Coordinates of C-alpha atoms and ligand atoms in Angstrom, one line a residue:
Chain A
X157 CA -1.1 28.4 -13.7
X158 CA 1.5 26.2 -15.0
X159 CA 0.4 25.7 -18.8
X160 CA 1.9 28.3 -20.2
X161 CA 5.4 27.1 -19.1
X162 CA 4.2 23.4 -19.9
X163 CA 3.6 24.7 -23.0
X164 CA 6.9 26.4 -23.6
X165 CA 8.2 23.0 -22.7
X166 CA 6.8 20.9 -25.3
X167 CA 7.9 23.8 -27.8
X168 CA 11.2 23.6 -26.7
X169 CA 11.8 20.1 -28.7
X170 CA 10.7 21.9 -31.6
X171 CA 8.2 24.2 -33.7
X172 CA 4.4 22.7 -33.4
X173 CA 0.8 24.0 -34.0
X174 CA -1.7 24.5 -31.8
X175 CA -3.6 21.1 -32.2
X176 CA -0.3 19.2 -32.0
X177 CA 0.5 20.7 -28.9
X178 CA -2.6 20.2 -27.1
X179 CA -1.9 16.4 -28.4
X180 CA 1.2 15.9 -27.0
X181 CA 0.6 17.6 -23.7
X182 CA -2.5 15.6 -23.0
X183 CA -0.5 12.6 -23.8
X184 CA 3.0 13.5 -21.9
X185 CA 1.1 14.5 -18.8
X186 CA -1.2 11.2 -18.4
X187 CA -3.9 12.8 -19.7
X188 CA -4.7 14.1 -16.4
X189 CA -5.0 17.7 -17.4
X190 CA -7.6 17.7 -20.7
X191 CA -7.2 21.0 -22.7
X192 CA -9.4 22.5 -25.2
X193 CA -7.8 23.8 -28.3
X194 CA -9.1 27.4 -27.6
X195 CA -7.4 27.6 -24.8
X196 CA -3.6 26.5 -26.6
X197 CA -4.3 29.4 -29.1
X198 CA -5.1 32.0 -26.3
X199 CA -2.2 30.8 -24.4
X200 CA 0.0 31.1 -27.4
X201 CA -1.6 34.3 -28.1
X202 CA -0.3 35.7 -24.6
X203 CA 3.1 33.9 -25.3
X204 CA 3.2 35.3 -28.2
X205 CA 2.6 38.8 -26.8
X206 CA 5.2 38.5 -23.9
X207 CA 7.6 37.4 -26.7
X208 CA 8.1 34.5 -25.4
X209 CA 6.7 32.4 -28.8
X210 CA 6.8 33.6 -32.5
X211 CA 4.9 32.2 -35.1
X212 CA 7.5 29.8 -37.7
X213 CA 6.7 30.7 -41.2
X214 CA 3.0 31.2 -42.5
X215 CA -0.2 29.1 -42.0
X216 CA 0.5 25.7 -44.1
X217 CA -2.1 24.2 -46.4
X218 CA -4.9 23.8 -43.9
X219 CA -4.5 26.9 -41.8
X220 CA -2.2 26.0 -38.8
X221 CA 0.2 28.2 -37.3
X222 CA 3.4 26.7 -36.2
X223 CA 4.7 28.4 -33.2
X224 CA 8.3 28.3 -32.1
X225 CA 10.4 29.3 -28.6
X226 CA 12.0 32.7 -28.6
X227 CA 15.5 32.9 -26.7
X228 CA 13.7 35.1 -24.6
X229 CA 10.7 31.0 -24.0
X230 CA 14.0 29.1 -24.2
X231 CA 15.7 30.9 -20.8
X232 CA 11.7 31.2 -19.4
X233 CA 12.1 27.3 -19.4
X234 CA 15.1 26.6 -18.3
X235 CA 14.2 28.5 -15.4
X236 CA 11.0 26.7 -14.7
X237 CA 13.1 23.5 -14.8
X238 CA 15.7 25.1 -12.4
X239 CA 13.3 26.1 -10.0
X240 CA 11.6 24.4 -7.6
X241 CA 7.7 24.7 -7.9
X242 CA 5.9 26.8 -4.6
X243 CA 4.0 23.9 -2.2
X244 CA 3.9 25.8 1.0
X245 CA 0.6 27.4 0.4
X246 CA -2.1 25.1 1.7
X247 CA -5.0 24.1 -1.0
X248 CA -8.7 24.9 0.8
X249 CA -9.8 21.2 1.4
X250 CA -12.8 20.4 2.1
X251 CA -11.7 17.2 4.3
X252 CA -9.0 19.3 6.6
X253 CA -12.0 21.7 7.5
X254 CA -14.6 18.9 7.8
X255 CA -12.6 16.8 10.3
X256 CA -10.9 19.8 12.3
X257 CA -14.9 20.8 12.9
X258 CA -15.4 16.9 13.6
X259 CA -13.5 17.0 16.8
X260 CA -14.4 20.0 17.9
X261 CA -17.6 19.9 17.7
X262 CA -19.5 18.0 20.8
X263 CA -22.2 16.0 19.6
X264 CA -19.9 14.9 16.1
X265 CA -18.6 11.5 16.4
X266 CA -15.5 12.3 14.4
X267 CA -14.8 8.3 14.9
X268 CA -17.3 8.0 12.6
X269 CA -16.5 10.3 10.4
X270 CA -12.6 9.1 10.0
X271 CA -13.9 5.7 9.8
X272 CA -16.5 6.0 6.5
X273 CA -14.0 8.0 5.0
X274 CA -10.9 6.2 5.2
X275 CA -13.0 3.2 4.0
X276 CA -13.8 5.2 0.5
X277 CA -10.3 6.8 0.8
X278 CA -8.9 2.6 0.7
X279 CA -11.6 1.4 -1.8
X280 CA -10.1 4.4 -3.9
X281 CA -6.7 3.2 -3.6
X282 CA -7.4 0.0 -4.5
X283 CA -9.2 1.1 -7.9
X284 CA -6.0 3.0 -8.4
X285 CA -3.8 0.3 -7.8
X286 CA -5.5 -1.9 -10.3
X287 CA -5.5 0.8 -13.0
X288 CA -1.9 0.8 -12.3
X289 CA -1.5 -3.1 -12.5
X290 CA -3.4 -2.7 -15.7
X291 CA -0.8 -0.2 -16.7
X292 CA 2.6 -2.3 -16.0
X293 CA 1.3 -5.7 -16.8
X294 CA 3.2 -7.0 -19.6
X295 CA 0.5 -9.1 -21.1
X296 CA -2.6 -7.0 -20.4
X297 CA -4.6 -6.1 -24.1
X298 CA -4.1 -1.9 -24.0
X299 CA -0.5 -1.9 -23.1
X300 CA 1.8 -3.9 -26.0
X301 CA 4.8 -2.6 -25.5
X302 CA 7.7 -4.5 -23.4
X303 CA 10.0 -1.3 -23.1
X304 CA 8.2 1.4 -20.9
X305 CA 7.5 4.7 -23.7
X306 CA 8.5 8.1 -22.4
X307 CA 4.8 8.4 -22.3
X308 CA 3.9 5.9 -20.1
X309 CA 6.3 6.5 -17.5
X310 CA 4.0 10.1 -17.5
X311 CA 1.1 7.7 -17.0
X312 CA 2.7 6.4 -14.6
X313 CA 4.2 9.6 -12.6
X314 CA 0.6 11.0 -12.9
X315 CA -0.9 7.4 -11.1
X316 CA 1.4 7.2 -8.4
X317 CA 1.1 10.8 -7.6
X318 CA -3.1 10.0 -7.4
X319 CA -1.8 7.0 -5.0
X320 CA 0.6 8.8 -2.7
X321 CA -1.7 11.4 -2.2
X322 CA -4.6 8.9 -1.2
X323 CA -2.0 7.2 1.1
X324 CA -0.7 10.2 3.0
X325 CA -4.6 10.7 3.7
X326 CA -4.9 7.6 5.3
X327 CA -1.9 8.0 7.3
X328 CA -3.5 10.6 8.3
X329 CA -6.7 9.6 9.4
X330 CA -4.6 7.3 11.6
X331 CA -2.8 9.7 12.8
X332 CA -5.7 11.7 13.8
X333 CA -7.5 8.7 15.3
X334 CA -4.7 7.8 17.1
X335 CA -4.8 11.5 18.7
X336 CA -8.7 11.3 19.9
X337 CA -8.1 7.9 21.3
X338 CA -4.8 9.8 23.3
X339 CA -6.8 12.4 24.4
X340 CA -10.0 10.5 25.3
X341 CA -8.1 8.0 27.5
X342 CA -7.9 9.6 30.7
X343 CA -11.9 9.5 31.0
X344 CA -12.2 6.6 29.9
X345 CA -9.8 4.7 32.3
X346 CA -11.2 2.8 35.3
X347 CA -12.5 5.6 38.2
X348 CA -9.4 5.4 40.5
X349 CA -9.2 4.3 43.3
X350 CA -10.6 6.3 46.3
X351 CA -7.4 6.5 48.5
X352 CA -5.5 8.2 45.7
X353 CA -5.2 12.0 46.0
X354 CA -6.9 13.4 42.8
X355 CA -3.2 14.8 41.4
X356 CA -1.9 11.7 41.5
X357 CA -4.8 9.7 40.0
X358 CA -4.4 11.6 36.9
X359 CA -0.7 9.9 36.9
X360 CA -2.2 6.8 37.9
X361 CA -4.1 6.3 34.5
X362 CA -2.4 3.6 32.4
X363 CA -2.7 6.1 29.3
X364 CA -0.9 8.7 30.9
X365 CA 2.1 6.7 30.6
X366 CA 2.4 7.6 27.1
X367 CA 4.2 11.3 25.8
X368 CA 1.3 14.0 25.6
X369 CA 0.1 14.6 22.0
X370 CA 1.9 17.4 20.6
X371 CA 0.6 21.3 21.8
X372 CA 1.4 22.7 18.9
X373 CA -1.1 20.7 16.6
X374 CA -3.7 22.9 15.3
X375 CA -6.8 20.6 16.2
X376 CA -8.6 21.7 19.2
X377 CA -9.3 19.0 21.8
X378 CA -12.4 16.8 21.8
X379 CA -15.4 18.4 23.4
X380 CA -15.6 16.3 26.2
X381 CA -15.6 17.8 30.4
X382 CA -12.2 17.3 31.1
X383 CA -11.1 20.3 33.4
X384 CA -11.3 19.1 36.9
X385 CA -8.3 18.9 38.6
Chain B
X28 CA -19.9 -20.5 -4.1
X29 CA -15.9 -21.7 -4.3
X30 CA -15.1 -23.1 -1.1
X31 CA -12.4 -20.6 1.0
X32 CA -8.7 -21.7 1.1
X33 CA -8.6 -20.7 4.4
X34 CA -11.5 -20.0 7.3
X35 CA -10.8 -18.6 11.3
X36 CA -14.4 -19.4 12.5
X37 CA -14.5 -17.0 15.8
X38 CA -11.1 -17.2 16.6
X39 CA -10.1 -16.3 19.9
X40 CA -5.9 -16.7 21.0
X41 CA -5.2 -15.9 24.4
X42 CA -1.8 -15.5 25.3
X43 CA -0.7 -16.3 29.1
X44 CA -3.0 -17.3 32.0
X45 CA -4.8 -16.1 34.8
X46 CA -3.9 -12.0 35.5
X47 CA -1.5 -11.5 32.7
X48 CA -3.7 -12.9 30.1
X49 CA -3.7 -10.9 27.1
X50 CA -6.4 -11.6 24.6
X51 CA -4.3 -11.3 21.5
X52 CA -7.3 -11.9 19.0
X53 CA -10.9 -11.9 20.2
X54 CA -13.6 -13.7 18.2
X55 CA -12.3 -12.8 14.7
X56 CA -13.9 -14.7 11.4
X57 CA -12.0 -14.6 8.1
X58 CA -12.5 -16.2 4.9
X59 CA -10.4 -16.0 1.8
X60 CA -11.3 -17.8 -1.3
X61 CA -9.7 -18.8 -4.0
X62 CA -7.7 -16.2 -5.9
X63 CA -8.1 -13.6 -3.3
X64 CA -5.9 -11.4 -1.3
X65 CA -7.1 -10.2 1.7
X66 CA -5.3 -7.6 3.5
X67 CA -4.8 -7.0 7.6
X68 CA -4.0 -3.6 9.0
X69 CA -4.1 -2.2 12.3
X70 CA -2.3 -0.2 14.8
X71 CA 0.7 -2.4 16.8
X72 CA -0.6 -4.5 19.0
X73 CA -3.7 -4.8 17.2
X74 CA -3.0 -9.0 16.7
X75 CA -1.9 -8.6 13.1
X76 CA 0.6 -11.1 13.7
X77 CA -1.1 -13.4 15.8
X78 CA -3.9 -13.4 13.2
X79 CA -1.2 -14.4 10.6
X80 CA 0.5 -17.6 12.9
X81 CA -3.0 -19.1 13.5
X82 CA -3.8 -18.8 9.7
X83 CA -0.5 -20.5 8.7
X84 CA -1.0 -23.1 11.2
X85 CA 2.0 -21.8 13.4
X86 CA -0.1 -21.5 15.9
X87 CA -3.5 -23.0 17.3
X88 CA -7.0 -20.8 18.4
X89 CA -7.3 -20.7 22.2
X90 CA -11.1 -21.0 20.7
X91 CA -12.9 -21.3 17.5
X92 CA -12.0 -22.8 14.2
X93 CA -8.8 -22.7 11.9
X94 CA -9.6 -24.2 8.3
X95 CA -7.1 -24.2 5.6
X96 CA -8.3 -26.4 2.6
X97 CA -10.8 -27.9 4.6
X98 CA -9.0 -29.6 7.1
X99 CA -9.4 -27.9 10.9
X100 CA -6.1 -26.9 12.3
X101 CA -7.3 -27.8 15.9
X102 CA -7.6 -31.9 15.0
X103 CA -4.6 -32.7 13.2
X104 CA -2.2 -34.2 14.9
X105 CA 1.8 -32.9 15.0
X106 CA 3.1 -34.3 12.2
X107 CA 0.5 -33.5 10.0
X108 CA 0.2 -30.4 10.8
X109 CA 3.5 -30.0 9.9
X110 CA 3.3 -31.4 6.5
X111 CA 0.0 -29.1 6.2
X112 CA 2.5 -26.6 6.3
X113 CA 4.9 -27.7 4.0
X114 CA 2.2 -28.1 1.5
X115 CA -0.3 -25.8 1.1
X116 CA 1.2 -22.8 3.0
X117 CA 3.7 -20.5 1.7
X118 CA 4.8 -17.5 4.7
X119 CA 6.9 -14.9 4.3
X120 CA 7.6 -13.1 7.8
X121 CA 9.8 -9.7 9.0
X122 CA 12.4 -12.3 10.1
X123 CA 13.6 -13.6 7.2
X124 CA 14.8 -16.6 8.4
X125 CA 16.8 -17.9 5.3
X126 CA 19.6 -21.0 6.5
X127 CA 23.0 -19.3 6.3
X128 CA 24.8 -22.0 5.3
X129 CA 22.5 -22.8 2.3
X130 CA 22.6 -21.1 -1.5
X131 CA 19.2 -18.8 -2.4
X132 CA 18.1 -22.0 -4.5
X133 CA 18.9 -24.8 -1.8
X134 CA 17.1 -22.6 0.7
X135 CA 14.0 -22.2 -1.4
X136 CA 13.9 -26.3 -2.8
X137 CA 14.4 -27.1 0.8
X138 CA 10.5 -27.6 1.4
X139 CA 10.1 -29.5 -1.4
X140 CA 12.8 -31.8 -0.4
X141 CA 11.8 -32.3 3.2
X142 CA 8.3 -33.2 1.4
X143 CA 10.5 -36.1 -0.3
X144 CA 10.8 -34.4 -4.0
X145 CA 14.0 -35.0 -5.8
X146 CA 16.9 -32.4 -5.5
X147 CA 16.6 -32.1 -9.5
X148 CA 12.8 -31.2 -9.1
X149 CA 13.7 -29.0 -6.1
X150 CA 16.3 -27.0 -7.8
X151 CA 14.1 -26.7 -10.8
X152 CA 11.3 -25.1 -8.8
X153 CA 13.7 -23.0 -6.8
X154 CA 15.4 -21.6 -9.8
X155 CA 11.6 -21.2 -11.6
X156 CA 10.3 -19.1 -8.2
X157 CA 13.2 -16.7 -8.8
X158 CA 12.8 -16.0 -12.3
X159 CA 9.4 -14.7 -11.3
X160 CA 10.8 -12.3 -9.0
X161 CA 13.5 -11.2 -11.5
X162 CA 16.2 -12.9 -9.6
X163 CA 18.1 -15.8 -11.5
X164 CA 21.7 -14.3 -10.9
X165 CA 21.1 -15.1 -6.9
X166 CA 20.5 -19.0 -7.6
X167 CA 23.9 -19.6 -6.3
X168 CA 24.5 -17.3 -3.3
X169 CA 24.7 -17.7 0.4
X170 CA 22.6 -15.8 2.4
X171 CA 25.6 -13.7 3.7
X172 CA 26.4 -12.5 -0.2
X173 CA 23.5 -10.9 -0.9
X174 CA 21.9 -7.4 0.4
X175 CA 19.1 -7.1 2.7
X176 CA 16.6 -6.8 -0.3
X177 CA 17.6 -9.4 -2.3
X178 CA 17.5 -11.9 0.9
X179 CA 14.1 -10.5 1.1
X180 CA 13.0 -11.4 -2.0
X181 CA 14.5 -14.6 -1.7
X182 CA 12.6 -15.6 0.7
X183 CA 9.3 -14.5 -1.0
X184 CA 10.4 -16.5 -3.7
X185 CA 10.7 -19.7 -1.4
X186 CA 7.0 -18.6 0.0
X187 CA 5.7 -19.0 -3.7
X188 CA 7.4 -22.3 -5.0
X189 CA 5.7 -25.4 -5.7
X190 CA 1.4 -25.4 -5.8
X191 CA 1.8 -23.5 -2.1
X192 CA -2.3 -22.1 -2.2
X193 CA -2.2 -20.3 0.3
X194 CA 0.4 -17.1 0.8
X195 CA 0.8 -15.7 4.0
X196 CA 2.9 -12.4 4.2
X197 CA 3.7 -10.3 7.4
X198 CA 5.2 -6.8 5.9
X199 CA 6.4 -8.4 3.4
X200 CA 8.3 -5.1 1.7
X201 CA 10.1 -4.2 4.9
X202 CA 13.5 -3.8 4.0
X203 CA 12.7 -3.0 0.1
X204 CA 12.4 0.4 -1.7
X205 CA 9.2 1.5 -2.8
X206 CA 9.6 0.7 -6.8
X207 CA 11.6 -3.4 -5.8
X208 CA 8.3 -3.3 -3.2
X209 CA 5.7 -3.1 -5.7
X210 CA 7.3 -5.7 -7.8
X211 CA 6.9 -8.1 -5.1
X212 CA 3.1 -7.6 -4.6
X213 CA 2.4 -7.5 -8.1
X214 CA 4.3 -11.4 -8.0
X215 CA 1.7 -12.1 -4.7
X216 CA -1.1 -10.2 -6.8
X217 CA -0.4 -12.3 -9.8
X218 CA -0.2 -15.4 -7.5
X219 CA -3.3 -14.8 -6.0
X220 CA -5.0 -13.7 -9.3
X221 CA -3.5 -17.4 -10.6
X222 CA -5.5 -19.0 -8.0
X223 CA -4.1 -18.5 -4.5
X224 CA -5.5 -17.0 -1.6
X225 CA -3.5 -14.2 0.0
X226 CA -3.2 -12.9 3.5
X227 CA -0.9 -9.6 3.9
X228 CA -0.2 -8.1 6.9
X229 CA 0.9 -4.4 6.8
X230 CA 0.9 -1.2 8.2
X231 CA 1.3 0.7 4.3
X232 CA -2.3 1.4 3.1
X233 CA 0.0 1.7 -0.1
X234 CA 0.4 -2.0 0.2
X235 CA -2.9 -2.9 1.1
X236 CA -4.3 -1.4 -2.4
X237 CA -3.0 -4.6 -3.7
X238 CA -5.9 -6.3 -1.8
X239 CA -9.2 -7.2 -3.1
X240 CA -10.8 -6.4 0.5
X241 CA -8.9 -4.9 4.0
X242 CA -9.8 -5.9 7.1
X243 CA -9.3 -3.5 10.4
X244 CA -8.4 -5.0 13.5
X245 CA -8.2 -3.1 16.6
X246 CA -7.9 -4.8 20.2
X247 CA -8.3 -8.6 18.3
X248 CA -11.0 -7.4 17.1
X249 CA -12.3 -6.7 13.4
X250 CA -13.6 -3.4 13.3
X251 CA -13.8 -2.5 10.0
X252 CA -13.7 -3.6 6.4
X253 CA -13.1 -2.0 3.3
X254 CA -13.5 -3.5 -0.3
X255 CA -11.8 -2.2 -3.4
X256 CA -13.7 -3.9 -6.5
Ligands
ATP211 N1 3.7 -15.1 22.8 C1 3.0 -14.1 23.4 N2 2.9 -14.1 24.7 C2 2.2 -13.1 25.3 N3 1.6 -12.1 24.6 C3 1.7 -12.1 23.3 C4 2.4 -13.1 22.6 N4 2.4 -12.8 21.3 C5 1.7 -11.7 21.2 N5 1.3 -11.2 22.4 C6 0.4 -10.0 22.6 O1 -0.7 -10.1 21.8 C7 -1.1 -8.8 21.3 C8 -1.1 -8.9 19.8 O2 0.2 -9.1 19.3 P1 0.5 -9.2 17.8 O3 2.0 -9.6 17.7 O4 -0.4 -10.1 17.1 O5 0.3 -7.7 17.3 P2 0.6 -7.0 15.8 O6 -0.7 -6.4 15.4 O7 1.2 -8.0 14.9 O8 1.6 -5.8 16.2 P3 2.8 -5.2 15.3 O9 2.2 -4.3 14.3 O10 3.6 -4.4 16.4 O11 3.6 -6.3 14.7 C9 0.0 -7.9 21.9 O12 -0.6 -7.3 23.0 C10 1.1 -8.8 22.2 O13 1.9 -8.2 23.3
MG212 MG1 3.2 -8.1 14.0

């Protein structure tokens, strides 16, 4: 998990307690990623354990702890910042599994089921949209200042991750409905006509004019009797 | 209830005669009321565009109803509809369509003028329309001197000059990056939130969360409808 390195970042500008930190990581990361006090002094703890933090001095007047980087935190986050952060290991989502089973499984209508949820999945993107117009708009009440702060561009970076992420799943929905309306052509062209040898009817079907969807995609075909040839 | 900018009543545009008759949009009602923007997605093909012509009075219904500010698109004669255009309807459209031999202000007055305003109160408009997109340095160049972008932009900015209620916009962003993009529909969200009534055709669900409500079209027809608020 990437706290303890987030942490290490924010110490990195300078010694801070545990409260403060929690403060100014909720606020640099667009208060996205809520964090409970305890769990800044356990991480520190660890840190602290690895030699990676030391506490700065003694506790000041009301008890708190300033922690600071050891060289040993400082290279730890240069390194994070160096290296590019591990993607390629899919997250378990519960839509991929639901809409592979759509289409494969024969009495589904996995129209339907793109359909209803790319309708939330644009109703979402529109809330997020206007949360981010609320965000940028010059004149709106929260916002007052002209100049973009360092902590509203995280705002920001955080909202238009929320906003890709909803986009790329409507692309693809698309994408996927474009596939069963590929595959479900063929039946549902216009019986052929009789003279044609059955080979060549196949041909014959307007839809077949267009490239075959790709073999390789991982989605099993639409449960629908389509082996006679 | 306010009364709609603009209405299709059952629209139907058939393109062509006889056995090459393509039914480009197929009994499709649309209303957008004041201070709304509506968007239009689909797959290519899906009569997006043709949609878009018929609502900016570039085109007439084969059948059914075209009302923009209560006046039927279908009993006006030529000139008229003409100045109908001029008037009420702003369009921005992939071809950009900006006169090469006129400056970005003389090519964004020019409405104004052929609607018999003064060149003083056309230049003042023109110059106005591209401060709101950010663009006052261009009031001087041709067409030829500027990048594909800032062409774009200026012919957004000659969509929104003078009391145009109505904004018609056919992917509008194309040739824009992603963060100049979104400044020009926040300008069409803030038209539209001034007042206007919108109607944006695009294939970026990204876009389309700019919209109050999405419509779906498939085939010419509407299939689907998603609303955000
Ligand atoms: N002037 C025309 N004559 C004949 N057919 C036309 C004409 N204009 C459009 N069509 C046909 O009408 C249908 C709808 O076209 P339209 O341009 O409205 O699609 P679109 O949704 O805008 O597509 P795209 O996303 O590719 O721009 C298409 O089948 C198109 O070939
Ligand atoms: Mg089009």
């Amino acid at each position: 998990m990437s706290v303890p390195l987030s942490l290490l970042a924010l110490l990195s500008q300078g010694p801070a307690y545990g409260a403060r930190i929690k403060a100014d990581f909720e606020e640099r990361t667009g208060r996205a990623f809520p964090l409970n006090v305890g769990q800044v002094y356990t991480t520190l703890a660890r840190l602290e354990r690895d030699g990676l933090v030391v506490a700065d001095g003694g506790p000041d007047d009301e008890g708190r702890i300033p922690y600071r980087l050891t060289d040993a935190g400082r290279a730890e986050v240069g390194t994070w910042w160096e290296r590019p952060v591990d993607r390629t290991e899919p997250a378990r989502d519960e839509l991929v599994m639901k809409l592979a089973l759509a289409v494969a499984t024969p009495d589904v209508d996995a129209h339907a089921v793109i359909q209803h949820q790319r309708t939330a999945a644009m109703a979402h993107l529109q809330r997020l949209t206007r949360a981010k117009l609320a965000l940028s708009a010059p004149g709106s009440p929260p916002q007052t200042e002209p100049v973009p702060t360092p902590t509203s561009l995280s705002d920001e970076v955080v909202l238009e991750h929320r906003l890709y992420a909803v986009e790329s799943e409507l692309r693809w929905l698309d994408h996927v409905e474009g596939l069963l309306l590929h595959r479900r052509a063929p039946q549902s062209a216009p019986a052929p006509s009789v003279t044609l040898p059955s080979a060549a009817s196949a041909t014959a079907a307007p839809s077949a004019a267009r490239p075959a969807p790709d073999p390789s995609t991982p989605i099993s075909r639409p449960a629908a009797p389509d082996t006679r040839h | 209830m306010t009364e709609p900018i603009l209405q299709l009543i059952d629209c139907t545009r058939v393109h062509g005669q006889g056995e090459t008759a393509v039914r480009a949009l197929d009994g499709v009602s649309v209303q957008v009321q004041p201070g709304e923007l509506v968007a239009v997605m689909g797959p290519s093909g899906s009569g997006k565009s043709t949609l878009l012509n018929l609502a900016g009075a570039l085109d007439l219904p084969t059948s059914g109803q075209v009302v923009i500010s209560g006046q039927s698109t279908s009993q006006l004669r030529p000139d008229d509809l003409a100045a109908l255009r001029r008037r009420k309807v702003g369009v921005v459209f992939q071809d950009l369509n900006l006169i090469p031999s006129l400056t970005a202000a003389e090519n964004i007055g020019l409405p104004l003028e052929l609607d018999g305003r003064r060149v003083s109160e056309a230049r003042r408009a023109a110059v106005g329309a591209l401060h709101e997109l950010g663009l006052d340095d261009l009031a001087d160049r041709y067409p030829d001197q500027m990048s594909g972008g800032q062409q774009q932009r200026v012919a957004i900015a000659r969509a929104l000059v003078g009391e145009r209620r109505l904004v018609l916009a056919d992917e509008p962003t194309g040739a824009l990056d992603s963060v100049t993009g979104d400044g020009v529909l926040a300008v069409l969200r803030a038209r539209c939130d001034a007042g206007a009534a919108g109607l944006l055709v695009t294939h970026e669900a990204r876009h389309a969360g700019w919209a109050d409500r999405v419509i779906y079209l498939r085939d010419g027809k509407v299939v689907d409808e998603a609303v955000g608020r």
